[in-house]
DNA sequence: TTGTATGCGTTATCAC
DNA sequence: GTGATAACGCATACAA
């Protein structure tokens, strides 16, 4: 049994308008009537229909968010941050997952359009012409996390992946690495794939390595691919240091090394990316580039809400990162 | 610029009713007019307003879901399953987090009520009178995961925690354990706390242990608490086996043991619960009770949607679990 | 201070 | 086959 505003009005012996005024604190209502309304509100547990409200105000207080995979700890931390901050502003989140599939991403945007979300937060790895077109046809504030989308009217948020990878690589060299290899992401992933590779490459060349002999194995950010690619690298060449484009692959690589009786960091040093919850307690604990996804999520929510409110905000937000040195490096 | 159905009608030179018929495939429309409408639809990228639709149909095709913490891999796997299945039925999910806080849980329910979600999936650890009252006043199909809520009109879904903990404990004894301790959850957590403790207790007593001397440390399911409670246990008594109420605490316990130079499983065997993504690659890999959260999520979504559709469904759904034996036991 | 009437964007029910 | 029109539940302009 669900009440509407007329039911409440009838029960309280007032007009629907008065009930509305009481609920929203708009306009003046005589105390006696207000009390009567309040009482009925209490008794019935009435909640105004957000659909009807949204129809009038053209505001749903809902944010649409699309992530490739919510079970990936980075994204779930991000979403956690978004949800927390959004809630403080009275927003809820409509969560969708894309599996990094372009078509599914587009479907998500369409759903967001239908459901009239007030803002969209998108975490994806590609940025194609199709994205551009869809976004242009979606008159909803839009924020991209994890990629530098150069597009009008879009907020993008990212870390300087090239710089971070450069520093991580330099760290390995400073710890005595000579033969370094990278287990990276797909190069079409501009940020976590390409940019991190570029940082690695730049540092390696700077250290006098021949770029043509550099080993770069392209993984998919899973533990499994880290494990398998580590094995592939060992088959090809002797290495004493690995830069992985994320912690999962780094942990997979370490697991592979340990299984083969190769010591970390004595024989091979390993550095990852992200600082997963597990990286600190692994044996050995993992040296990594920490990205605070939770904070990123909070910032993303705040930014998009500011944009919704018509406030002027920066088009590009650079996130911080931090090298966490643990026991997988010397 | 957002179009409405009248705009489309005008552009196509037909009435709004006809546009509606074309969009929904309801009623007959002359081919020529249909084509004109379709063309305009295509050109404008028009999407019907789901708020207006929901107002009429009293269906939002949205599921509300509340989890204590989305960054916990168990819950994110669960949500992933829910989202996947829900999407196949044309539903989206409104995600909220509660931090296991009763007040926040209630707030989530209120929001769901306002936003007129079609069904609610709740994962919580307590079941109080307040829950009962709120649920009674929420005329929305309701499903609880992870607890056995005995309440009319609610679907609940869970594993037999007592039995699972019993079997895990028995496993430790069968591998030669003599002095066993448990790092459990809070006992007010009926399922993951209390029931698992009861299974542990039953098995221990059956093996002839004195229940009064049994060590049970109450943790909060975090790696940190596993670590600290392991240390606390070692200070108290010599143990050769640990049953932890989840993998995080089990991993924390192992980390503590290793830090102290105690070998796992040689000196102390450890069993966890859940089978986290990381448990298989930890050193040593963790023996655990596997719960398929993703599958649970899919089942939850399917059940609640069936209920929304008025289909008759089971009031209690028992989930399977499976002992995964790895290297943290002998 | 209060109530009535209108409109938000749809769909469904009627007439035509 | 098609087009007006009345809901859906609410907020607001306007009248009283």
XYZ file of C-alpha atoms (C1' of nucleotides) in Angstrom:
692
model
C 0.000 0.000 0.000
C 1.593 3.177 -1.171
C 0.270 6.606 -0.359
C 0.377 9.666 -2.522
C 0.225 13.296 -1.616
C -3.555 13.428 -2.053
C -4.034 10.609 0.416
C -1.964 12.464 2.938
C -3.865 15.660 2.287
C -7.159 13.938 2.803
C -6.015 12.231 5.988
C -4.740 15.511 7.384
C -7.733 17.475 6.206
C -5.713 19.898 4.126
C -4.919 20.400 0.464
C -2.118 18.640 -1.396
C -0.392 21.972 -1.772
C -0.162 22.368 1.964
C 1.289 18.916 2.361
C 3.858 19.759 -0.249
C 4.703 22.952 1.581
C 5.192 21.098 4.824
C 7.401 18.480 3.242
C 9.571 20.944 1.399
C 9.552 23.702 3.962
C 8.445 26.136 1.307
C 5.849 28.815 2.020
C 4.064 29.412 5.282
C 1.783 26.942 6.962
C -0.140 27.472 10.148
C 1.358 25.514 12.994
C -1.773 23.599 13.723
C -2.052 22.334 10.164
C 1.634 21.619 9.935
C 1.391 19.426 13.001
C -1.532 17.539 11.587
C 0.334 16.910 8.363
C 3.494 15.907 10.176
C 1.535 13.436 12.223
C 0.000 11.803 9.173
C 3.391 11.747 7.484
C 4.802 9.950 10.468
C 1.952 7.465 10.723
C 1.869 6.561 7.074
C 5.597 6.493 6.465
C 4.862 8.440 3.324
C 7.755 9.121 0.979
C 7.288 11.483 -1.964
C 7.631 9.843 -5.335
C 11.021 10.769 -6.702
C 9.886 10.074 -10.236
C 7.210 12.731 -10.084
C 9.598 15.116 -8.434
C 12.281 14.447 -10.997
C 9.831 15.065 -13.773
C 9.186 18.552 -12.475
C 12.632 19.551 -11.351
C 14.568 17.818 -14.069
C 16.854 16.508 -11.385
C 17.064 12.909 -10.291
C 19.865 13.228 -7.776
C 21.340 10.182 -9.392
C 24.802 9.786 -10.871
C 25.480 7.192 -13.516
C 28.775 5.420 -13.255
C 30.322 2.896 -15.567
C 33.326 0.797 -14.656
C 34.888 -2.057 -16.615
C 34.663 -4.449 -13.688
C 33.353 -3.721 -10.222
C 35.104 -6.754 -8.752
C 38.442 -5.186 -9.547
C 39.578 -3.627 -6.312
C 40.705 -0.424 -7.987
C 37.300 0.229 -9.409
C 35.450 -0.846 -6.323
C 37.555 1.537 -4.257
C 36.816 4.233 -6.775
C 33.100 3.527 -6.679
C 33.208 3.468 -2.908
C 34.654 6.951 -2.951
C 32.101 8.171 -5.456
C 29.232 6.715 -3.483
C 30.396 8.186 -0.215
C 30.862 11.683 -1.547
C 27.720 11.548 -3.671
C 25.636 10.541 -0.693
C 26.809 13.588 1.189
C 25.356 15.751 -1.533
C 22.144 13.744 -1.583
C 22.964 11.815 -4.730
C 22.740 8.098 -5.376
C 24.582 6.104 -7.919
C 23.387 3.933 -10.720
C 26.158 1.429 -11.261
C 26.811 -0.285 -14.546
C 29.692 -2.391 -15.779
C 31.060 -2.513 -19.268
C 33.674 -5.241 -19.327
C 35.623 -2.639 -21.294
C 33.369 -3.378 -24.214
C 32.573 -0.404 -26.383
C 29.050 -1.484 -27.201
C 28.215 -2.064 -23.595
C 29.653 1.303 -22.684
C 27.374 2.936 -25.198
C 24.408 0.997 -23.867
C 25.197 2.294 -20.412
C 25.181 5.853 -21.674
C 21.821 5.311 -23.328
C 20.368 3.954 -20.137
C 21.713 6.942 -18.252
C 20.076 9.194 -20.767
C 16.719 7.469 -20.387
C 16.885 7.461 -16.637
C 17.887 11.094 -16.688
C 20.868 10.833 -14.399
C 22.275 14.235 -13.519
C 25.871 13.328 -14.266
C 27.975 10.517 -15.664
C 31.274 9.218 -14.387
C 33.012 7.020 -16.886
C 36.039 4.849 -16.293
C 37.160 3.222 -19.488
C 40.325 2.460 -21.313
C 39.585 3.509 -24.857
C 38.441 6.718 -26.324
C 37.103 6.287 -29.809
C 35.222 8.412 -32.309
C 32.099 6.580 -31.281
C 32.568 7.708 -27.701
C 32.956 11.223 -28.936
C 29.735 11.059 -30.911
C 27.729 9.507 -28.127
C 29.020 11.970 -25.600
C 28.226 14.871 -27.873
C 24.670 13.611 -28.096
C 24.376 13.213 -24.366
C 23.591 16.546 -22.793
C 24.631 15.360 -19.359
C 27.699 16.477 -17.418
C 30.397 13.951 -18.103
C 33.580 13.003 -16.277
C 36.198 10.536 -17.388
C 38.514 8.886 -14.927
C 41.736 7.204 -15.928
C 42.141 8.688 -19.360
C 42.958 12.118 -20.678
C 40.014 12.741 -22.934
C 40.563 15.863 -24.890
C 37.047 16.834 -25.603
C 35.005 19.895 -25.010
C 32.798 19.975 -22.061
C 34.229 16.896 -20.445
C 36.113 16.736 -17.216
C 38.958 14.285 -17.206
C 40.896 13.013 -14.251
C 44.058 11.010 -14.282
C 47.536 10.577 -12.935
C 50.601 11.339 -15.019
C 51.169 7.719 -15.918
C 54.238 8.339 -17.996
C 55.967 10.170 -15.208
C 54.964 7.592 -12.633
C 56.234 4.707 -14.730
C 59.398 6.638 -15.418
C 60.047 7.083 -11.725
C 59.277 3.487 -10.924
C 61.692 2.342 -13.604
C 64.358 4.716 -12.386
C 63.915 3.286 -8.923
C 64.727 -0.172 -10.221
C 67.857 1.084 -11.897
C 68.894 2.918 -8.766
C 68.631 -0.393 -6.937
C 71.081 -1.988 -9.321
C 68.863 -3.373 -12.064
C 70.583 -4.018 -15.371
C 68.231 -6.208 -17.372
C 64.786 -4.847 -17.029
C 61.536 -5.971 -18.619
C 57.997 -4.718 -18.442
C 54.772 -6.595 -18.071
C 52.395 -3.967 -19.303
C 48.873 -3.487 -20.423
C 47.533 -3.346 -23.940
C 48.892 -0.332 -25.766
C 45.467 0.779 -26.885
C 44.856 1.502 -23.237
C 46.227 4.967 -23.520
C 46.753 5.544 -19.825
C 47.584 2.297 -18.034
C 49.013 0.677 -21.151
C 50.630 3.165 -23.478
C 51.643 5.932 -21.108
C 53.168 3.569 -18.587
C 55.089 1.897 -21.361
C 56.365 5.259 -22.538
C 57.613 6.114 -19.065
C 59.361 2.780 -18.875
C 60.886 3.256 -22.297
C 62.092 6.757 -21.573
C 63.805 5.719 -18.365
C 65.372 2.656 -19.948
C 66.766 4.595 -22.864
C 68.041 7.237 -20.516
C 69.929 4.482 -18.694
C 71.590 3.491 -21.928
C 69.516 0.451 -22.795
C 68.841 -0.330 -26.410
C 65.128 0.212 -26.994
C 65.135 -2.529 -29.608
C 66.176 -5.133 -27.101
C 63.733 -4.054 -24.469
C 61.227 -6.690 -23.473
C 57.629 -5.555 -23.243
C 54.979 -8.189 -22.710
C 51.380 -7.158 -23.133
C 49.098 -8.476 -20.403
C 45.488 -7.898 -19.420
C 45.987 -6.769 -15.828
C 45.088 -10.129 -14.301
C 47.156 -12.182 -11.881
C 47.109 -14.978 -14.391
C 48.563 -12.934 -17.213
C 51.302 -11.653 -14.887
C 52.190 -15.217 -14.073
C 52.240 -16.393 -17.656
C 54.086 -13.431 -19.061
C 56.747 -13.731 -16.384
C 57.335 -17.245 -17.520
C 57.476 -16.113 -21.138
C 60.038 -13.478 -20.269
C 62.252 -15.955 -18.431
C 62.185 -18.217 -21.441
C 63.471 -15.414 -23.612
C 66.055 -13.637 -21.576
C 67.738 -13.237 -18.234
C 66.198 -10.376 -16.305
C 66.811 -8.886 -12.891
C 63.923 -6.446 -12.702
C 60.291 -6.252 -13.717
C 58.016 -3.288 -13.964
C 54.390 -4.365 -14.047
C 51.574 -2.071 -15.096
C 49.500 -3.096 -12.100
C 49.815 -4.982 -8.853
C 47.868 -8.031 -9.961
C 50.313 -8.718 -12.746
C 53.218 -7.916 -10.430
C 51.926 -10.418 -7.882
C 51.395 -13.013 -10.588
C 54.954 -12.433 -11.740
C 56.333 -12.823 -8.227
C 54.335 -15.977 -7.718
C 55.822 -17.375 -10.921
C 59.362 -16.465 -9.847
C 58.893 -18.039 -6.430
C 57.442 -21.175 -7.969
C 60.590 -21.454 -10.038
C 62.839 -20.961 -7.035
C 63.904 -17.502 -8.098
C 64.242 -15.102 -5.205
C 62.545 -11.745 -5.012
C 64.138 -9.231 -4.699
C 67.574 -10.918 -4.591
C 67.462 -12.341 -8.107
C 64.666 -10.302 -9.593
C 63.154 -7.082 -8.311
C 59.531 -6.277 -9.017
C 57.535 -3.070 -8.975
C 53.798 -2.791 -9.513
C 51.160 -0.130 -9.864
C 48.100 0.735 -7.723
C 48.886 -0.492 -4.200
C 46.221 -3.106 -3.834
C 45.031 -4.035 -0.400
C 46.936 -7.263 -0.704
C 50.258 -5.840 -1.880
C 51.371 -4.863 1.581
C 50.971 -8.310 3.049
C 52.218 -10.436 0.210
C 55.473 -12.304 0.690
C 57.500 -10.390 -0.235
C 55.491 -7.241 0.128
C 55.269 -5.343 -3.114
C 56.924 -2.089 -4.041
C 54.386 -0.153 -6.024
C 53.061 3.138 -7.279
C 50.185 3.944 -5.010
C 47.104 5.484 -6.520
C 44.415 6.501 -4.117
C 41.327 5.315 -5.948
C 39.034 6.070 -3.087
C 40.101 9.675 -2.996
C 39.858 9.815 -6.763
C 36.273 8.627 -6.509
C 35.432 11.280 -3.969
C 36.989 13.957 -6.128
C 35.174 12.692 -9.182
C 31.832 12.866 -7.425
C 32.512 16.327 -6.103
C 33.611 17.604 -9.484
C 30.672 16.274 -11.387
C 28.242 17.582 -8.798
C 29.854 20.989 -9.002
C 29.442 20.852 -12.721
C 25.803 19.876 -12.342
C 25.353 22.878 -10.110
C 26.751 25.038 -12.845
C 29.936 25.862 -11.048
C 33.058 26.438 -13.042
C 35.560 23.698 -12.586
C 38.865 22.622 -14.009
C 38.702 20.628 -17.211
C 41.586 18.394 -16.230
C 42.309 17.139 -12.764
C 45.684 15.576 -12.161
C 45.757 13.014 -9.401
C 48.681 12.380 -7.155
C 50.559 9.124 -6.891
C 53.279 7.934 -4.590
C 56.054 5.374 -4.752
C 55.682 2.887 -1.919
C 58.917 1.050 -1.370
C 58.587 -2.397 0.159
C 60.385 -5.712 -0.012
C 60.098 -6.689 -3.647
C 62.908 -4.248 -4.385
C 66.336 -4.181 -2.782
C 19.001 20.055 -25.860
C 16.632 17.334 -24.910
C 13.630 16.339 -26.989
C 10.331 15.096 -25.751
C 7.731 13.042 -27.480
C 5.841 16.103 -28.660
C 8.912 17.446 -30.377
C 9.357 14.180 -32.165
C 5.697 14.127 -33.118
C 5.897 17.604 -34.569
C 9.070 16.843 -36.489
C 7.542 13.709 -37.938
C 4.205 15.346 -38.592
C 2.247 12.878 -36.485
C 0.672 12.831 -33.046
C 2.512 11.966 -29.842
C 0.355 8.870 -29.574
C 1.688 7.575 -32.855
C 5.270 8.192 -31.814
C 4.582 6.263 -28.658
C 3.134 3.406 -30.660
C 6.174 3.269 -32.876
C 8.559 3.288 -29.962
C 6.742 0.633 -28.013
C 5.562 -1.457 -30.924
C 2.052 -1.261 -29.577
C -0.928 -0.814 -31.924
C -0.827 -0.445 -35.655
C 0.894 2.341 -37.515
C 0.990 2.830 -41.246
C 4.392 1.999 -42.668
C 4.906 5.397 -44.165
C 4.334 7.160 -40.849
C 6.390 4.648 -38.965
C 9.316 5.295 -41.250
C 9.011 9.022 -40.774
C 8.983 8.621 -37.015
C 11.871 6.208 -37.062
C 13.880 8.636 -39.096
C 13.287 11.488 -36.682
C 14.062 9.203 -33.775
C 17.353 8.329 -35.372
C 18.248 11.901 -36.204
C 17.433 13.329 -32.826
C 18.815 10.536 -30.724
C 15.631 10.807 -28.716
C 15.309 8.640 -25.606
C 11.974 8.405 -23.799
C 12.011 9.829 -20.301
C 12.130 6.900 -17.909
C 10.724 9.038 -15.115
C 7.505 9.703 -16.971
C 7.292 6.093 -17.998
C 7.900 4.905 -14.481
C 5.217 7.201 -13.207
C 2.666 5.502 -15.390
C 3.793 1.924 -15.200
C 4.900 1.938 -11.595
C 8.022 0.183 -12.708
C 11.465 1.702 -12.734
C 13.434 -1.310 -13.836
C 15.828 -0.465 -11.070
C 16.989 -2.672 -8.235
C 18.237 -1.172 -5.009
C 21.166 -2.906 -3.436
C 22.870 -2.230 -0.150
C 26.208 -3.710 0.813
C 28.327 -2.940 3.864
C 31.393 -2.151 1.781
C 31.707 -2.319 -1.980
C 35.501 -2.420 -1.806
C 35.300 -5.767 -0.062
C 35.902 -8.301 -2.801
C 33.100 -10.555 -1.612
C 30.546 -7.833 -1.965
C 31.931 -6.498 -5.190
C 31.767 -9.984 -6.676
C 28.236 -10.266 -5.425
C 27.263 -6.925 -6.910
C 28.960 -7.874 -10.145
C 26.748 -10.927 -10.334
C 23.644 -8.945 -9.505
C 24.429 -6.314 -12.091
C 25.113 -8.834 -14.813
C 21.933 -10.802 -14.282
C 19.823 -7.700 -13.716
C 21.008 -6.178 -16.965
C 19.850 -9.226 -18.842
C 16.359 -8.601 -17.573
C 16.590 -4.919 -18.400
C 17.156 -3.765 -14.855
C 19.785 -1.407 -13.516
C 21.091 -1.175 -10.032
C 21.155 1.635 -7.568
C 24.110 0.902 -5.334
C 24.376 2.088 -1.769
C 26.758 1.224 1.016
C 25.971 1.019 4.684
C 29.237 0.422 6.495
C 27.134 -2.086 8.406
C 25.565 0.811 10.203
C 21.918 0.339 11.059
C 20.969 3.957 10.545
C 22.597 4.092 7.172
C 20.880 0.879 6.190
C 17.551 2.400 7.043
C 18.424 5.529 5.076
C 19.169 3.361 2.082
C 15.775 1.738 2.335
C 14.102 5.128 2.495
C 15.915 6.276 -0.597
C 14.868 3.120 -2.387
C 11.319 3.801 -1.406
C 11.452 7.352 -2.730
C 13.109 6.336 -5.956
C 10.586 3.559 -6.359
C 13.012 0.752 -7.039
C 11.233 -2.437 -8.024
C 13.160 -4.656 -5.643
C 15.724 -4.473 -2.869
C 18.699 -6.721 -2.293
C 20.138 -6.326 1.153
C 23.402 -7.700 2.426
C 23.827 -6.965 6.088
C 24.986 -8.642 9.210
C 22.355 -7.788 11.759
C 18.668 -8.284 11.798
C 16.993 -6.129 14.364
C 13.440 -5.186 15.252
C 14.035 -1.926 13.475
C 14.832 -3.767 10.285
C 11.658 -5.703 10.678
C 9.599 -2.559 11.086
C 11.178 -0.752 8.183
C 10.801 -3.739 5.931
C 7.186 -4.135 6.888
C 6.610 -0.548 5.891
C 8.382 -0.977 2.590
C 6.035 -2.528 0.098
C 8.876 -3.538 -2.189
C 10.068 -7.077 -2.851
C 12.955 -7.715 -0.542
C 15.832 -10.192 -0.571
C 18.442 -10.673 2.111
C 21.779 -12.216 1.327
C 24.066 -13.654 3.966
C 21.588 -13.978 6.796
C 18.630 -16.167 7.470
C 15.916 -13.614 8.042
C 12.845 -15.282 9.236
C 10.291 -12.825 8.151
C 7.209 -13.011 6.046
C 7.452 -11.981 2.517
C 11.217 -11.846 2.444
C 13.499 -14.039 0.450
C 16.673 -14.985 2.231
C 19.745 -16.541 0.767
C 22.682 -17.983 2.607
C 25.077 -20.858 3.023
C 24.888 -23.223 5.963
C 27.643 -21.484 7.865
C 27.569 -23.779 10.828
C 28.006 -26.843 8.695
C 30.739 -25.243 6.621
C 32.714 -24.175 9.697
C 32.198 -27.604 11.186
C 33.675 -29.252 8.122
C 36.580 -26.837 7.950
C 37.390 -27.508 11.592
C 37.124 -31.246 11.100
C 39.545 -30.920 8.216
C 42.119 -29.352 10.516
C 41.740 -32.163 13.025
C 42.034 -34.745 10.286
C 45.341 -33.151 9.355
C 46.664 -33.657 12.859
C 45.675 -30.473 14.638
C 45.517 -30.701 18.433
C 45.423 -27.132 19.698
C 43.015 -25.199 17.593
C 41.868 -21.604 17.879
C 39.431 -19.514 15.924
C 39.734 -15.988 14.666
C 36.105 -15.251 14.116
C 33.736 -12.424 13.473
C 31.580 -10.578 15.965
C 28.973 -12.897 17.419
C 26.144 -10.496 16.690
C 26.862 -11.256 13.071
C 24.538 -14.197 13.065
C 25.863 -15.817 9.926
C 29.561 -15.146 9.487
C 30.156 -14.654 13.201
C 27.873 -16.747 15.341
C 27.073 -19.641 13.032
C 30.683 -20.174 12.045
C 31.663 -20.115 15.656
C 29.020 -22.708 16.439
C 30.324 -25.002 13.725
C 33.813 -24.616 15.090
C 32.647 -25.283 18.635
C 30.653 -28.342 17.679
C 33.569 -29.904 15.852
C 36.025 -29.092 18.625
C 33.831 -30.570 21.314
C 33.254 -33.613 19.185
C 37.018 -34.049 19.052
C 37.151 -34.039 22.804
C 38.336 -30.506 23.396
C 37.170 -28.664 26.472
C 34.899 -25.853 25.284
C 35.984 -23.728 28.215
C 39.583 -23.729 27.092
C 38.790 -23.013 23.476
C 40.258 -19.792 22.149
C 37.919 -17.612 20.154
C 39.134 -14.167 19.195
C 36.612 -11.765 17.796
C 37.838 -9.862 14.759
C 36.281 -7.535 12.216
C 37.103 -9.412 9.030
C 40.066 -7.215 8.109
C 43.609 -8.321 7.363
C 44.761 -6.150 10.210
C 42.541 -7.753 12.784
C 43.647 -11.193 11.626
C 47.230 -10.151 12.140
C 46.696 -8.667 15.566
C 44.498 -11.442 16.879
C 46.996 -14.046 15.737
C 49.594 -12.317 17.819
C 47.211 -12.174 20.758
C 46.553 -15.885 20.480
C 50.248 -16.717 20.404
C 50.769 -14.706 23.543
C 48.151 -16.760 25.300
C 48.682 -20.286 24.211
C 50.502 -22.632 21.909
C 48.362 -23.460 18.879
C 48.859 -25.590 15.830
C 45.763 -24.669 13.838
C 43.648 -21.632 13.136
C 40.198 -21.392 11.679
C 39.492 -17.886 10.462
C 36.016 -16.636 9.653
C 37.226 -15.146 6.392
C 40.248 -15.125 4.139
C 41.381 -11.635 5.000
C 41.795 -12.548 8.651
C 43.370 -15.860 7.656
C 45.902 -14.049 5.481
C 46.602 -11.557 8.231
C 47.167 -14.452 10.614
C 49.556 -16.169 8.217
C 51.457 -12.958 7.687
C 51.841 -12.620 11.448
C 53.053 -16.193 11.793
C 55.574 -15.775 8.992
C 56.821 -12.519 10.458
C 57.502 -14.386 13.677
C 59.329 -17.167 11.893
C 56.576 -19.684 12.452
C 56.004 -21.943 9.479
C 52.681 -22.490 7.796
C 51.484 -25.218 7.608
C 54.328 -27.047 9.359
C 53.938 -25.358 12.740
C 50.487 -23.896 12.360
C 47.807 -24.763 9.825
C 45.336 -22.132 8.715
C 41.929 -22.320 7.056
C 39.898 -19.360 5.877
C 36.497 -18.623 4.426
C 35.407 -17.156 1.055
C 38.218 -17.949 -1.382
C 39.327 -14.472 -2.221
C 41.026 -13.846 -5.505
C 44.311 -13.510 -3.657
C 44.071 -16.660 -1.574
C 45.222 -18.917 -4.352
C 48.446 -17.046 -5.001
C 49.464 -16.207 -1.471
C 52.537 -17.907 -0.060
C 51.496 -20.358 1.158
C 48.261 -20.558 -0.770
C 45.269 -20.654 1.522
C 42.975 -23.558 2.267
C 39.521 -22.109 2.447
C 35.762 -22.559 2.209
C 34.869 -21.245 -1.195
C 31.682 -19.256 -1.570
C 30.746 -18.232 -5.057
C 29.618 -14.672 -4.492
C 29.245 -13.927 -8.136
C 26.846 -16.779 -8.624
C 25.034 -15.754 -5.474
C 24.584 -12.305 -6.929
C 23.171 -13.683 -10.135
C 20.775 -15.872 -8.218
C 19.737 -12.986 -6.021
C 18.926 -10.824 -9.008
C 17.005 -13.579 -10.693
C 15.001 -14.348 -7.574
C 14.045 -10.797 -6.842
C 13.055 -10.179 -10.440
C 10.909 -13.284 -10.380
C 9.271 -11.991 -7.269
C 8.680 -8.618 -8.897
C 7.016 -10.420 -11.756
C 4.722 -12.080 -9.271
C 6.160 -15.520 -9.711
C 6.165 -17.850 -6.780
C 9.618 -18.492 -5.484
C 11.304 -20.215 -2.606
C 11.475 -18.239 0.605
C 14.897 -19.566 1.506
C 17.673 -20.296 -0.916
C 20.610 -22.279 0.362
C 23.871 -21.616 -1.408
C 26.568 -24.149 -1.984
C 30.090 -23.930 -0.632
C 33.174 -26.001 -1.209
C 36.317 -26.775 0.727
C 39.361 -25.800 -1.318
C 42.437 -27.502 0.023
C 45.696 -25.708 -0.631
C 49.041 -25.274 1.064
C 48.168 -23.653 4.358
C 47.098 -27.062 5.608
C 49.173 -30.219 5.646
C -2.348 31.241 4.961
C -4.549 28.167 1.904
C -6.610 25.788 -2.083
C -7.252 25.117 -7.220
C -5.393 24.498 -11.480
C -1.674 23.528 -14.566
C 2.258 21.093 -16.308
C 6.423 17.866 -16.157
C 6.699 13.505 -20.377
C 4.674 9.502 -21.005
C 1.049 5.837 -22.045
C -3.674 4.231 -22.376
C -8.416 4.990 -23.376
C -11.366 6.698 -26.120
C -13.488 8.532 -30.047
C -13.174 9.227 -34.961
C -4.979 3.903 -38.273
C -4.889 7.920 -35.926
C -5.358 11.821 -32.778
C -7.197 14.162 -28.683
C -7.310 13.585 -23.695
C -6.943 11.914 -19.161
C -4.215 10.012 -15.939
C 0.594 8.913 -13.151
C 2.320 12.077 -8.404
C 4.122 16.035 -7.452
C 5.339 21.331 -7.162
C 4.134 25.839 -8.207
C 1.745 30.046 -10.012
C -2.107 32.136 -9.128
C -6.498 33.124 -6.860
C -8.812 33.658 -2.943
